[in-house]
CSV table of C-alpha atoms in Angstrom, one decimal:
chain,number,residue,atom,x,y,z
A,1,UNK,CA,-25.7,2.8,24.5
A,2,UNK,CA,-24.9,-0.7,23.2
A,3,UNK,CA,-22.7,-1.8,20.3
A,4,UNK,CA,-24.9,-3.7,17.9
A,5,UNK,CA,-22.1,-4.8,15.6
A,6,UNK,CA,-18.3,-4.6,15.8
A,7,UNK,CA,-16.1,-6.3,13.3
A,8,UNK,CA,-12.8,-7.3,14.9
A,9,UNK,CA,-12.1,-10.0,12.3
A,10,UNK,CA,-8.7,-10.1,10.6
A,11,UNK,CA,-9.5,-10.3,6.9
A,12,UNK,CA,-6.1,-9.8,5.1
A,13,UNK,CA,-2.8,-11.6,5.3
A,14,UNK,CA,0.0,-9.0,5.4
A,15,UNK,CA,2.5,-11.2,3.6
A,16,UNK,CA,0.3,-11.5,0.6
A,17,UNK,CA,1.3,-8.0,-0.4
A,18,UNK,CA,4.9,-9.2,-0.7
A,19,UNK,CA,4.0,-12.4,-2.6
A,20,UNK,CA,2.0,-10.4,-5.1
A,21,UNK,CA,5.1,-8.4,-5.9
A,22,UNK,CA,7.0,-11.6,-6.5
A,23,UNK,CA,4.1,-12.8,-8.6
A,24,UNK,CA,4.3,-9.7,-10.8
A,25,UNK,CA,8.0,-10.4,-11.4
A,26,UNK,CA,7.3,-14.0,-12.3
A,27,UNK,CA,4.7,-13.0,-14.8
A,28,UNK,CA,7.3,-10.8,-16.5
A,29,UNK,CA,9.7,-13.8,-16.5
A,30,UNK,CA,7.1,-15.8,-18.5
A,31,UNK,CA,6.6,-13.1,-21.1
A,32,UNK,CA,7.2,-14.9,-24.5
A,33,UNK,CA,9.1,-11.9,-25.9
A,34,UNK,CA,11.1,-10.4,-23.0
A,35,UNK,CA,11.0,-13.2,-20.4
A,36,UNK,CA,13.3,-16.2,-19.7
A,37,UNK,CA,13.8,-18.5,-22.6
A,38,UNK,CA,12.8,-22.1,-21.8
A,39,UNK,CA,13.5,-25.3,-23.7
A,40,UNK,CA,12.9,-29.0,-23.5
A,41,UNK,CA,15.5,-30.7,-21.4
A,42,UNK,CA,16.2,-34.4,-20.7
A,43,UNK,CA,16.1,-35.4,-17.1
A,44,UNK,CA,17.3,-38.9,-16.5
A,45,UNK,CA,15.1,-40.9,-18.9
A,46,UNK,CA,12.3,-38.3,-19.1
A,47,UNK,CA,11.9,-35.3,-21.4
A,48,UNK,CA,10.7,-32.2,-19.5
A,49,UNK,CA,9.3,-29.3,-21.5
A,50,UNK,CA,9.7,-25.6,-20.7
A,51,UNK,CA,12.7,-26.0,-18.4
A,52,UNK,CA,15.4,-23.3,-17.7
A,53,UNK,CA,18.6,-23.0,-15.9
A,54,UNK,CA,19.4,-21.2,-12.7
A,55,UNK,CA,22.0,-19.2,-14.5
A,56,UNK,CA,19.5,-17.9,-17.0
A,57,UNK,CA,17.0,-17.0,-14.2
A,58,UNK,CA,19.7,-15.1,-12.3
A,59,UNK,CA,20.9,-13.2,-15.4
A,60,UNK,CA,17.3,-12.2,-16.3
A,61,UNK,CA,16.7,-10.8,-12.7
A,62,UNK,CA,20.0,-8.8,-12.9
A,63,UNK,CA,19.2,-7.3,-16.3
A,64,UNK,CA,15.5,-6.6,-15.6
A,65,UNK,CA,16.0,-5.0,-12.1
A,66,UNK,CA,19.5,-3.5,-12.8
A,67,UNK,CA,20.9,-4.9,-9.5
A,68,UNK,CA,24.0,-6.6,-8.3
A,69,UNK,CA,24.5,-10.4,-8.3
A,70,UNK,CA,24.0,-10.8,-4.5
A,71,UNK,CA,20.7,-8.9,-4.5
A,72,UNK,CA,19.5,-10.8,-7.5
A,73,UNK,CA,20.5,-14.1,-5.8
A,74,UNK,CA,18.4,-13.2,-2.8
A,75,UNK,CA,15.4,-12.4,-5.0
A,76,UNK,CA,15.9,-15.6,-6.9
A,77,UNK,CA,16.0,-17.6,-3.7
A,78,UNK,CA,12.7,-16.0,-2.6
A,79,UNK,CA,11.0,-16.9,-5.9
A,80,UNK,CA,12.0,-20.5,-5.4
A,81,UNK,CA,11.2,-20.6,-1.6
A,82,UNK,CA,7.7,-19.3,-2.2
A,83,UNK,CA,7.1,-22.0,-4.9
A,84,UNK,CA,6.8,-19.8,-8.0
A,85,UNK,CA,9.8,-21.7,-9.6
A,86,UNK,CA,10.8,-25.2,-8.5
A,87,UNK,CA,14.0,-27.2,-8.9
A,88,UNK,CA,13.9,-30.4,-11.0
A,89,UNK,CA,17.0,-32.1,-9.8
A,90,UNK,CA,17.2,-31.3,-6.1
A,91,UNK,CA,13.5,-30.8,-5.2
A,92,UNK,CA,14.1,-30.2,-1.4
A,93,UNK,CA,16.9,-27.7,-2.0
A,94,UNK,CA,14.7,-24.6,-2.3
A,95,UNK,CA,17.3,-22.1,-3.4
A,96,UNK,CA,18.3,-20.8,-6.8
A,97,UNK,CA,21.6,-22.3,-7.9
A,98,UNK,CA,23.4,-19.9,-10.3
A,99,UNK,CA,24.5,-22.7,-12.7
A,100,UNK,CA,23.1,-25.2,-15.1
A,101,UNK,CA,20.7,-26.7,-12.6
A,102,UNK,CA,17.2,-27.0,-14.1
A,103,UNK,CA,14.1,-25.2,-12.9
A,104,UNK,CA,10.5,-24.9,-14.1
A,105,UNK,CA,7.7,-22.4,-13.5
A,106,UNK,CA,5.0,-23.6,-11.1
A,107,UNK,CA,1.5,-23.7,-12.5
A,108,UNK,CA,-0.6,-20.7,-11.2
A,109,UNK,CA,-3.0,-23.1,-9.6
A,110,UNK,CA,-0.4,-23.8,-6.9
A,111,UNK,CA,0.7,-20.1,-6.4
A,112,UNK,CA,0.5,-18.8,-2.8
A,113,UNK,CA,-1.8,-16.0,-3.9
A,114,UNK,CA,-4.5,-18.4,-4.9
A,115,UNK,CA,-5.1,-18.7,-1.1
A,116,UNK,CA,-6.8,-22.1,-1.3
A,117,UNK,CA,-6.0,-23.8,2.1
A,118,UNK,CA,-3.5,-26.6,2.3
A,119,UNK,CA,-5.8,-28.8,4.2
A,120,UNK,CA,-4.9,-32.0,6.1
A,121,UNK,CA,-7.2,-34.1,3.9
A,122,UNK,CA,-5.5,-32.9,0.7
A,123,UNK,CA,-2.1,-33.6,2.2
A,124,UNK,CA,-3.2,-37.1,3.3
A,125,UNK,CA,-4.4,-37.8,-0.3
A,126,UNK,CA,-1.1,-36.7,-1.7
A,127,UNK,CA,0.9,-38.8,0.7
A,128,UNK,CA,-1.3,-41.8,0.1
A,129,UNK,CA,-1.0,-41.5,-3.6
A,130,UNK,CA,2.8,-41.1,-3.3
A,131,UNK,CA,2.8,-44.2,-1.1
A,132,UNK,CA,1.0,-46.1,-3.8
A,133,UNK,CA,3.3,-44.9,-6.5
A,134,UNK,CA,6.5,-45.5,-4.6
A,135,UNK,CA,5.3,-48.8,-3.2
A,136,UNK,CA,5.5,-47.7,0.4
A,137,UNK,CA,8.8,-45.8,0.1
A,138,UNK,CA,8.3,-42.3,1.7
A,139,UNK,CA,10.6,-39.9,3.3
A,140,UNK,CA,10.9,-40.4,7.0
A,141,UNK,CA,9.1,-37.2,7.8
A,142,UNK,CA,6.4,-38.1,5.3
A,143,UNK,CA,5.9,-41.5,6.9
A,144,UNK,CA,5.5,-39.8,10.3
A,145,UNK,CA,3.0,-37.3,8.9
A,146,UNK,CA,1.2,-40.1,7.1
A,147,UNK,CA,0.8,-42.0,10.3
A,148,UNK,CA,-0.3,-38.9,12.3
A,149,UNK,CA,-2.9,-38.1,9.7
A,150,UNK,CA,-4.2,-41.6,9.7
A,151,UNK,CA,-4.9,-41.2,13.4
A,152,UNK,CA,-6.2,-37.6,13.2
A,153,UNK,CA,-8.6,-38.0,10.3
A,154,UNK,CA,-9.2,-41.7,10.6
A,155,UNK,CA,-13.0,-41.2,10.3
A,156,UNK,CA,-12.4,-40.2,6.6
A,157,UNK,CA,-9.4,-42.4,5.8
A,158,UNK,CA,-11.5,-44.6,3.4
A,159,UNK,CA,-12.2,-41.5,1.4
A,160,UNK,CA,-8.5,-40.5,1.5
A,161,UNK,CA,-7.4,-43.9,0.1
A,162,UNK,CA,-10.2,-43.9,-2.5
A,163,UNK,CA,-9.2,-40.5,-3.8
A,164,UNK,CA,-5.5,-41.4,-3.8
A,165,UNK,CA,-6.2,-44.5,-5.9
A,166,UNK,CA,-8.5,-42.6,-8.3
A,167,UNK,CA,-5.9,-39.8,-8.8
A,168,UNK,CA,-3.2,-42.4,-9.3
A,169,UNK,CA,-5.2,-44.2,-12.0
A,170,UNK,CA,-6.0,-40.9,-13.7
A,171,UNK,CA,-2.3,-40.0,-13.7
A,172,UNK,CA,-1.4,-43.3,-15.3
A,173,UNK,CA,-3.6,-42.3,-18.3
A,174,UNK,CA,-1.6,-39.2,-19.0
A,175,UNK,CA,1.4,-39.0,-21.3
A,176,UNK,CA,4.6,-39.8,-19.4
A,177,UNK,CA,6.0,-36.2,-19.7
A,178,UNK,CA,2.7,-34.7,-18.5
A,179,UNK,CA,2.5,-37.1,-15.6
A,180,UNK,CA,6.0,-36.4,-14.5
A,181,UNK,CA,5.5,-32.7,-14.7
A,182,UNK,CA,2.4,-32.8,-12.6
A,183,UNK,CA,4.2,-34.9,-10.0
A,184,UNK,CA,7.0,-32.3,-9.9
A,185,UNK,CA,4.4,-29.5,-9.5
A,186,UNK,CA,2.5,-31.3,-6.7
A,187,UNK,CA,5.7,-32.2,-4.8
A,188,UNK,CA,6.9,-28.6,-5.1
A,189,UNK,CA,3.7,-27.3,-3.6
A,190,UNK,CA,3.8,-29.6,-0.6
A,191,UNK,CA,7.5,-29.0,0.0
A,192,UNK,CA,6.5,-25.3,0.4
A,193,UNK,CA,3.3,-25.9,2.5
A,194,UNK,CA,4.5,-28.9,4.5
A,195,UNK,CA,8.3,-28.3,4.6
A,196,UNK,CA,10.6,-31.0,5.9
A,197,UNK,CA,12.1,-30.7,9.4
A,198,UNK,CA,14.6,-27.9,9.6
A,199,UNK,CA,13.4,-26.1,6.4
A,200,UNK,CA,11.9,-22.6,6.8
A,201,UNK,CA,8.1,-22.3,6.6
A,202,UNK,CA,7.8,-19.2,4.4
A,203,UNK,CA,4.0,-19.6,4.1
A,204,UNK,CA,3.5,-19.0,7.8
A,205,UNK,CA,1.6,-15.8,7.3
A,206,UNK,CA,1.2,-14.8,10.9
A,207,UNK,CA,-1.8,-13.0,12.1
A,208,UNK,CA,-4.3,-11.7,9.5
A,209,UNK,CA,-5.4,-8.0,9.8
A,210,UNK,CA,-8.4,-6.0,8.9
A,211,UNK,CA,-6.9,-3.6,6.4
A,212,UNK,CA,-5.7,-4.8,3.0
A,213,UNK,CA,-2.1,-3.6,2.3
A,214,UNK,CA,-2.6,-4.0,-1.4
A,215,UNK,CA,-5.3,-1.3,-1.5
A,216,UNK,CA,-4.5,2.4,-1.6
A,217,UNK,CA,-7.8,3.3,-0.1
A,218,UNK,CA,-8.1,2.8,3.7
A,219,UNK,CA,-11.3,1.2,4.8
A,220,UNK,CA,-12.6,2.5,8.1
A,221,UNK,CA,-14.1,0.3,10.8
A,222,UNK,CA,-17.8,1.2,11.2
A,223,UNK,CA,-19.7,0.8,14.4
A,224,UNK,CA,-23.5,0.6,14.3
A,225,UNK,CA,-24.6,2.2,17.5
A,226,UNK,CA,-28.1,2.3,19.0
């Protein structure tokens, strides 16, 4: 008797079940009738549409889930740490401040449940584009990552720089508010997927597994035997 086919592959990420629960809550937060009220806010010299305060987010969670402040704060922190909501004033401080600090909903394209891989080439293009925009001024850990990627994927570095320049030019053609919002969104995504030193990596899914925890039905492993 020989085993003709045996599928030991790990198809599902266990933590995705948890993020989908967060996502369902975030969708409720964005309901135009019962969700969190947003408004245009001025940030330095730029007007940012659809912003909200940390206080309003926390109050909505408390009222919607009927829980105490401490538990609501923990849930709010998770929503921010997983990148569903991002801070406008302290981008690297991925917690929910229960005050007038400004936040914004992340675009669904950058949600963890989209499961598109945060590849090295994409990160290199982001860093190269930021390097162009900031005229060489990057965070220390970003400079280190930039140099490492330059060595690791040097065979495609011309492509990286070309894409960075093209995306930078395309961004310059947008309205200022739209351009700034996209820069916030992109920065928030990479702060979650390539966190600074000392910051928790909440997107470290661990090992995949065969069964999907989001499905009620259990799929059995089939062996085709001869």
